[in-house]
Amino acid sequence: MGARALENKRFDLIEKEKLRQWSGLELIASENITSRAVLEGLGSCLVNKYAEGLPGERYYGGNHVIDQVERLCQERALKAFDLKPEEWGVNVQPYSGSPANFAVYTALLKPHDRIMGLDLPSGGHLTHGFYTVNKESGGAKAVSATSVYFESLPYRVSGETGLVDYDSLAQLADLFKPKLIVAGGSAYPREWDYSRFRQICDSVGAILMVDMAHVAGLVAAGCAATPFPFADVVTTTTHKTLRGPRAGMIFWKKDKREMGAKINQAVFPGLQGGPHENQIAGVATQMLEVASPEFKAYARQVVANSKALASALVAKGYQLATGGSDNHLILWDLRPQEVTGNKMELVCDACHITLNKNAVRGDRSALAPGGVRVGTPALTTRGMIEPHMAVVAEFLHRAVQIALELQQKSGKPLADFKATIAKGDPALDKLRADVHEFAKRFPLPGVDVAAMKYKE
């Protein structure tokens, strides 16, 4: 196949992905839709430049313009979160959130130091130290690099309320004596008590790291509690509720002993090579937007939509972790319906509703969990408001009913369930058509829909 044919194929695939995004409903809580300006930065000539090191301290020449780009990003990142440069430092080079987290561990911990993070079935993230039971040899099985290189003891949510059990965390920390405690998660629908985390960390001499990746946009807009008065170090991604490109950032308090130098060195040369300056340019663009009144209005609508969607699902008799949401996401427990999260994900995917299977409290498998995670950032970016969430809730309700009907035909094995979906189903076809008709009423920011190759 010639070069031109290969390019035509690539163009064709991109156009098909545009159609998928425009004609479907994006409910993955960690996804969003970025702007044309951010896309222009990502596709700019900055991709050509190696810039290992920090501004003014590069290992390559020709970086006098690149230095200005990165410094601009740093300045805007601090301003977006109302941070004073004499009090806080920031590294904008991490490729994404997971490398940002591991850079902090690399900088501030030694191998086998002890950490505590929220358990994955309680809404935590893999990089916070998750491990499972090793069924073959017994004991713990490390799942992420965090649990490979450090000793991890997860804390959990209350079995009664679904909220972080701070009393239990305090007791475990007093016994375990961790070097670092992580506050933050990837499927926790409620607010974080950063003051309580600070108290617990101080009681055992631990570093408080906050991973605000999911709520960063809400924090910047004043729609969620800020961790900065309490944390020693804060990490985040730059997409999700921040609505920028896929990248990461690390903030640290400058009054901490040499923390900034250690973090910078851990990012490069510790874990990464040259920073992706085109990505950093995209972050700089988005940080400017984050500081605007329009973005603050957007963040308020994200939360309003999440609350409206949660209320609509509860009204239909469904069970949500903690009974609702304070932020951009909902953790939906499908165990009362006796359908697994991975089956719900498959049915929704088949009708162009995108969400993700997710463990809920009490689950033992992340591959066949009892729930799904649902988020409103992308739908809000497309212009949807509270009344539209009632329509989305009805679509999701129909998807559950279809999943139950298909499961009756296929039995419970996932492979048989997939095969039954592949055979086709009239109710599924009707739901897909209704989703398409509804989704296409809304624009897709960053994309000129009129110029798209595919419309159907």
XYZ file of C-alpha atoms in Angstrom:
456
model
C 0.000 0.000 0.000
C 1.461 3.369 -1.037
C 2.014 6.349 1.228
C -0.963 8.234 -0.199
C -3.254 5.269 0.333
C -2.039 4.937 3.916
C -2.767 8.620 4.537
C -6.225 8.256 3.011
C -6.865 5.356 5.370
C -5.724 7.402 8.370
C -7.912 10.328 7.302
C -10.845 7.979 6.883
C -10.408 6.571 10.386
C -10.212 10.040 11.929
C -13.402 11.033 10.133
C -15.123 7.898 11.431
C -14.051 8.786 14.970
C -15.478 12.291 14.525
C -18.780 10.711 13.546
C -18.682 8.383 16.557
C -18.118 11.289 18.930
C -20.759 13.515 17.333
C -23.486 10.875 17.006
C -22.985 9.268 20.428
C -23.186 10.190 24.099
C -19.859 10.358 25.917
C -20.452 9.469 29.562
C -16.975 8.334 30.586
C -16.218 10.557 33.567
C -12.536 10.911 32.681
C -13.167 12.070 29.103
C -14.040 15.459 27.692
C -13.946 17.388 24.418
C -11.210 19.953 23.972
C -11.205 23.096 21.862
C -9.939 23.878 18.361
C -7.263 26.126 19.903
C -5.907 23.267 22.019
C -5.920 20.953 18.999
C -3.934 23.528 17.043
C -1.259 23.559 19.735
C -1.054 19.772 19.713
C -0.625 19.741 15.942
C 1.901 22.572 15.816
C 5.590 22.674 14.889
C 6.423 22.413 18.603
C 6.213 18.651 18.148
C 9.543 18.838 16.300
C 11.622 20.060 19.237
C 13.588 18.156 21.864
C 13.650 20.072 25.141
C 15.072 17.785 27.825
C 15.508 19.663 31.089
C 13.779 22.742 32.457
C 13.375 26.239 30.979
C 16.786 27.867 30.969
C 18.481 24.526 31.777
C 18.075 22.432 28.616
C 20.308 19.672 27.324
C 19.706 20.779 23.723
C 20.145 24.118 21.996
C 17.501 26.088 20.139
C 15.029 26.210 23.026
C 14.713 29.963 23.592
C 11.143 29.964 22.225
C 10.242 26.621 23.819
C 11.353 27.992 27.195
C 8.842 30.806 26.820
C 6.065 28.344 25.960
C 6.746 26.218 29.032
C 7.085 29.200 31.359
C 3.800 30.561 30.017
C 2.147 27.247 30.823
C 3.560 27.269 34.348
C 2.373 30.827 34.967
C -1.119 30.105 33.669
C -1.369 26.843 35.639
C -0.615 28.635 38.905
C -3.054 31.435 38.056
C -5.816 28.956 37.158
C -5.735 27.607 40.715
C -5.136 31.006 42.326
C -1.668 30.022 43.567
C 1.141 32.460 44.327
C 4.412 31.623 42.518
C 6.429 32.432 45.641
C 4.434 29.760 47.546
C 3.868 27.038 44.945
C 5.914 25.467 42.185
C 4.627 23.442 39.234
C 6.040 20.965 36.754
C 3.994 20.789 33.523
C 6.046 18.073 31.813
C 4.366 14.798 32.925
C 2.957 12.926 29.954
C -0.223 12.083 31.895
C -1.575 11.564 35.403
C -0.073 8.165 36.161
C 3.502 9.294 35.344
C 2.869 12.408 37.447
C 1.900 10.275 40.427
C 4.849 7.951 40.029
C 7.195 10.908 39.708
C 6.045 12.089 43.142
C 6.628 8.638 44.622
C 10.045 8.447 42.976
C 10.976 11.885 44.291
C 9.750 11.600 47.868
C 9.897 7.897 48.720
C 12.452 5.119 48.827
C 11.672 1.602 47.571
C 9.466 -0.239 50.086
C 8.377 2.938 51.866
C 4.784 2.746 53.036
C 1.878 4.533 51.363
C -1.892 4.574 51.787
C -4.474 5.318 49.090
C -8.163 4.701 48.562
C -8.950 1.091 47.656
C -9.928 0.566 43.996
C -13.417 -0.887 44.751
C -13.988 2.126 47.024
C -13.318 4.521 44.131
C -9.522 4.790 44.203
C -7.038 4.648 41.336
C -4.571 1.951 40.334
C -1.626 4.273 40.935
C -2.611 4.708 44.583
C -1.295 1.255 45.472
C -3.956 -1.290 44.505
C -3.284 -5.011 44.799
C -5.382 -8.173 44.680
C -5.228 -11.686 46.130
C -2.798 -14.046 44.406
C -5.001 -17.113 43.962
C -2.106 -19.340 42.892
C 0.490 -18.656 45.569
C -1.563 -16.819 48.173
C -0.864 -13.412 49.612
C -1.032 -10.131 47.714
C -0.626 -9.711 43.979
C 0.737 -6.326 42.887
C -1.362 -4.739 40.152
C 0.322 -1.390 39.517
C 3.952 -0.282 39.744
C 3.025 1.565 42.937
C 2.240 -1.698 44.706
C 5.311 -3.353 43.167
C 7.849 -0.851 44.496
C 6.150 0.405 47.659
C 4.322 -1.174 50.575
C 0.670 -0.230 50.249
C -2.220 -0.408 52.692
C -5.505 0.826 51.190
C -8.151 2.648 53.163
C -11.828 2.204 52.289
C -15.248 3.781 52.270
C -17.831 3.027 54.918
C -20.032 0.036 54.221
C -23.025 2.017 55.454
C -22.589 5.421 53.836
C -20.200 4.814 50.936
C -18.152 7.796 52.177
C -14.467 7.680 53.051
C -14.179 6.200 56.548
C -11.850 8.772 58.100
C -11.920 7.178 61.555
C -10.786 3.858 60.112
C -8.143 5.653 58.026
C -6.800 7.353 61.149
C -6.612 4.033 63.003
C -4.893 2.267 60.102
C -2.425 5.126 59.647
C -1.563 5.051 63.340
C -0.814 1.322 63.022
C 0.843 1.323 59.566
C 2.845 4.562 59.902
C 2.866 5.445 56.175
C 5.420 7.808 54.682
C 2.766 9.217 52.313
C -1.032 9.255 52.169
C -2.897 9.859 48.893
C -6.220 11.694 48.943
C -8.248 11.502 45.753
C -9.800 8.883 43.530
C -11.235 8.062 40.131
C -14.759 6.971 41.070
C -15.663 8.831 44.238
C -18.801 10.975 43.816
C -18.536 13.059 46.969
C -16.411 15.842 48.430
C -13.034 15.217 50.114
C -12.280 16.358 53.662
C -8.740 17.612 53.056
C -8.546 19.111 56.539
C -9.089 15.673 58.080
C -6.441 14.192 55.789
C -4.031 16.887 56.983
C -4.731 16.052 60.617
C -4.162 12.345 60.028
C -0.939 12.955 58.102
C 0.363 15.257 60.822
C -0.433 12.654 63.479
C 1.891 10.104 61.853
C 4.361 12.438 60.135
C 3.187 11.524 56.621
C 3.329 13.546 53.415
C -0.127 14.498 52.103
C -0.399 14.039 48.352
C -3.686 14.937 46.680
C -4.500 13.474 43.278
C -7.182 15.884 42.070
C -7.150 14.626 38.466
C -10.899 14.093 38.324
C -12.052 17.252 40.069
C -9.317 19.700 39.001
C -11.613 21.718 36.740
C -14.201 21.950 39.507
C -11.516 23.033 41.979
C -10.275 25.760 39.639
C -13.824 27.022 39.161
C -14.654 27.024 42.872
C -17.183 24.206 42.455
C -15.239 21.743 44.602
C -13.094 22.091 47.694
C -9.515 23.112 47.048
C -6.754 20.849 48.402
C -4.019 23.474 48.235
C -4.299 24.899 51.782
C -3.751 21.403 53.168
C -1.652 19.362 50.722
C 2.125 19.115 50.453
C 1.938 18.079 46.801
C -0.939 17.988 44.302
C -1.076 16.055 41.036
C -3.583 16.269 38.217
C -4.305 15.380 34.648
C -5.250 18.208 32.299
C -8.196 16.680 30.463
C -11.191 15.323 32.443
C -12.948 18.296 34.051
C -10.121 20.663 33.004
C -11.072 19.959 29.346
C -7.539 20.303 27.966
C -5.189 17.881 26.191
C -4.045 14.621 27.750
C -1.145 15.542 30.014
C -0.260 15.897 33.698
C 0.965 18.468 36.203
C 2.574 18.374 39.644
C 2.240 21.232 42.142
C 4.306 21.426 45.337
C 4.632 23.739 48.302
C 7.869 25.668 48.167
C 8.294 25.629 51.946
C 8.902 21.868 51.886
C 12.504 20.691 52.016
C 13.903 20.559 48.476
C 10.638 19.022 47.281
C 10.604 20.925 43.985
C 14.130 19.924 43.011
C 13.402 16.284 43.816
C 10.173 16.285 41.815
C 11.745 17.994 38.815
C 14.588 15.473 38.813
C 12.163 12.561 39.134
C 10.235 13.728 36.070
C 13.465 14.166 34.092
C 15.828 12.373 33.974
C 14.223 9.981 36.452
C 11.202 8.755 34.510
C 10.797 10.654 31.241
C 12.811 11.850 28.291
C 12.076 15.035 26.401
C 8.838 16.779 27.334
C 6.097 17.007 24.710
C 6.133 20.756 24.202
C 3.223 20.664 21.760
C 1.221 19.086 24.569
C 2.460 21.739 27.006
C 1.332 24.442 24.554
C -2.125 22.861 24.546
C -2.163 22.919 28.353
C -1.143 26.603 28.318
C -4.104 27.382 26.071
C -6.503 25.495 28.295
C -5.200 27.078 31.517
C -6.063 30.467 30.022
C -9.626 29.293 29.397
C -9.876 27.749 32.875
C -9.308 31.182 34.416
C -12.271 32.656 32.491
C -15.834 33.313 33.754
C -17.155 31.093 30.947
C -15.265 28.093 32.278
C -16.585 28.680 35.785
C -20.131 28.659 34.383
C -19.300 25.436 32.550
C -18.034 23.767 35.744
C -21.193 24.748 37.622
C -23.269 23.164 34.864
C -21.196 19.960 35.007
C -22.129 19.554 38.673
C -25.758 20.522 38.076
C -26.020 17.953 35.282
C -24.434 15.250 37.426
C -26.896 15.896 40.230
C -29.810 15.907 37.779
C -28.731 12.647 36.163
C -28.228 11.030 39.569
C -31.688 12.127 40.707
C -33.274 10.791 37.517
C -31.645 7.386 37.959
C -32.617 7.191 41.631
C -36.188 8.082 40.651
C -36.188 5.037 38.386
C -35.251 2.857 41.363
C -31.528 2.457 40.749
C -28.883 2.312 43.451
C -25.986 4.785 43.384
C -22.919 4.755 45.605
C -23.565 7.325 48.390
C -27.030 7.898 46.899
C -25.949 10.678 44.531
C -23.123 13.003 43.563
C -21.394 16.239 44.587
C -19.163 16.424 41.541
C -19.030 15.329 37.903
C -19.483 11.575 38.292
C -21.896 8.911 39.427
C -20.957 5.411 40.571
C -23.916 3.215 39.661
C -24.321 -0.110 41.472
C -26.040 -2.598 39.156
C -25.857 -5.598 41.457
C -29.545 -5.267 42.480
C -30.423 -5.705 38.785
C -28.151 -8.787 38.611
C -26.261 -7.506 35.596
C -22.519 -6.860 35.660
C -20.884 -3.594 34.736
C -19.041 -5.108 31.787
C -22.330 -6.289 30.247
C -23.895 -2.857 30.707
C -20.829 -1.314 29.066
C -21.162 -3.666 26.073
C -24.857 -2.893 25.571
C -24.260 0.852 25.849
C -21.339 0.662 23.427
C -23.570 -1.094 20.911
C -26.002 1.845 20.982
C -23.263 4.531 21.024
C -23.497 5.435 24.703
C -19.979 5.330 26.098
C -19.446 4.633 29.789
C -17.136 2.280 31.656
C -17.476 -0.732 33.902
C -16.275 0.074 37.406
C -15.773 -1.723 40.675
C -18.112 -0.828 43.529
C -17.631 -1.456 47.223
C -17.484 -5.187 47.909
C -16.323 -6.171 44.410
C -13.382 -8.534 44.062
C -12.846 -8.242 40.310
C -12.200 -5.102 38.267
C -12.841 -7.094 35.063
C -16.359 -8.222 35.994
C -17.422 -5.495 38.427
C -20.854 -4.779 39.793
C -21.178 -1.251 38.537
C -20.511 1.413 35.955
C -19.117 4.934 36.207
C -21.054 7.740 34.551
C -19.887 11.338 34.104
C -21.222 14.611 32.705
C -18.150 16.677 31.595
C -18.344 15.856 27.877
C -22.133 16.155 27.604
C -21.937 19.541 29.318
C -19.222 20.685 26.912
C -21.631 19.886 24.069
C -24.231 22.211 25.606
C -26.530 19.863 27.496
C -28.327 21.065 30.620
C -30.529 19.497 33.307
C -33.615 18.634 31.183
C -31.380 16.719 28.785
C -30.193 14.536 31.679
C -33.706 13.136 32.010
C -33.462 11.972 28.394
C -30.047 10.427 29.038
C -31.383 8.656 32.144
C -34.203 7.163 30.068
C -31.684 5.912 27.501
C -29.655 4.292 30.286
C -32.790 2.719 31.758
C -33.629 1.220 28.372
C -30.057 -0.117 28.115
C -30.452 -1.926 31.448
C -33.709 -3.521 30.300
C -32.076 -4.638 27.054
C -29.120 -6.079 28.969
C -31.470 -8.111 31.156
C -33.395 -9.405 28.143
C -30.208 -10.375 26.319
C -28.886 -12.083 29.443
C -32.045 -14.166 29.645
C -31.338 -15.394 26.110
C -27.593 -15.921 26.495
C -27.148 -16.975 30.100
C -24.568 -15.327 32.331
C -21.216 -16.162 30.612
C -19.799 -12.988 29.075
C -18.712 -14.680 25.835
C -22.260 -15.906 25.231
C -23.615 -12.449 26.052
C -21.292 -10.858 23.473
C -22.374 -13.401 20.868
C -26.029 -12.613 21.524
C -25.400 -8.875 21.032
C -23.604 -9.634 17.765
C -26.693 -11.394 16.437
C -28.624 -8.142 16.636
C -31.662 -7.042 18.598
C -34.572 -4.796 17.528
C -34.726 -2.971 20.864
C -30.999 -2.286 20.678
C -31.331 -1.000 17.114
C -34.147 1.345 18.165
C -32.164 2.674 21.125
C -29.130 3.297 18.898
C -31.271 5.247 16.424
C -32.798 7.332 19.212
C -29.365 8.078 20.679
C -28.095 9.184 17.270
C -31.064 11.465 16.690
C -30.653 13.069 20.120
C -26.839 13.417 20.114
C -26.667 15.021 16.676
C -28.704 17.952 17.960
C -25.612 19.167 19.800
C -22.332 20.537 18.406
C -18.958 18.848 18.785
C -16.486 21.550 19.885
C -13.232 21.590 17.951
C -14.859 19.916 14.932
C -16.586 21.493 11.949
C -19.489 19.084 11.616
C -20.488 20.535 8.232
C -17.075 19.596 6.814
C -17.067 16.015 8.157
C -16.799 13.245 5.590
C -19.377 11.068 7.333
C -22.729 12.203 8.651
C -24.385 8.802 9.086
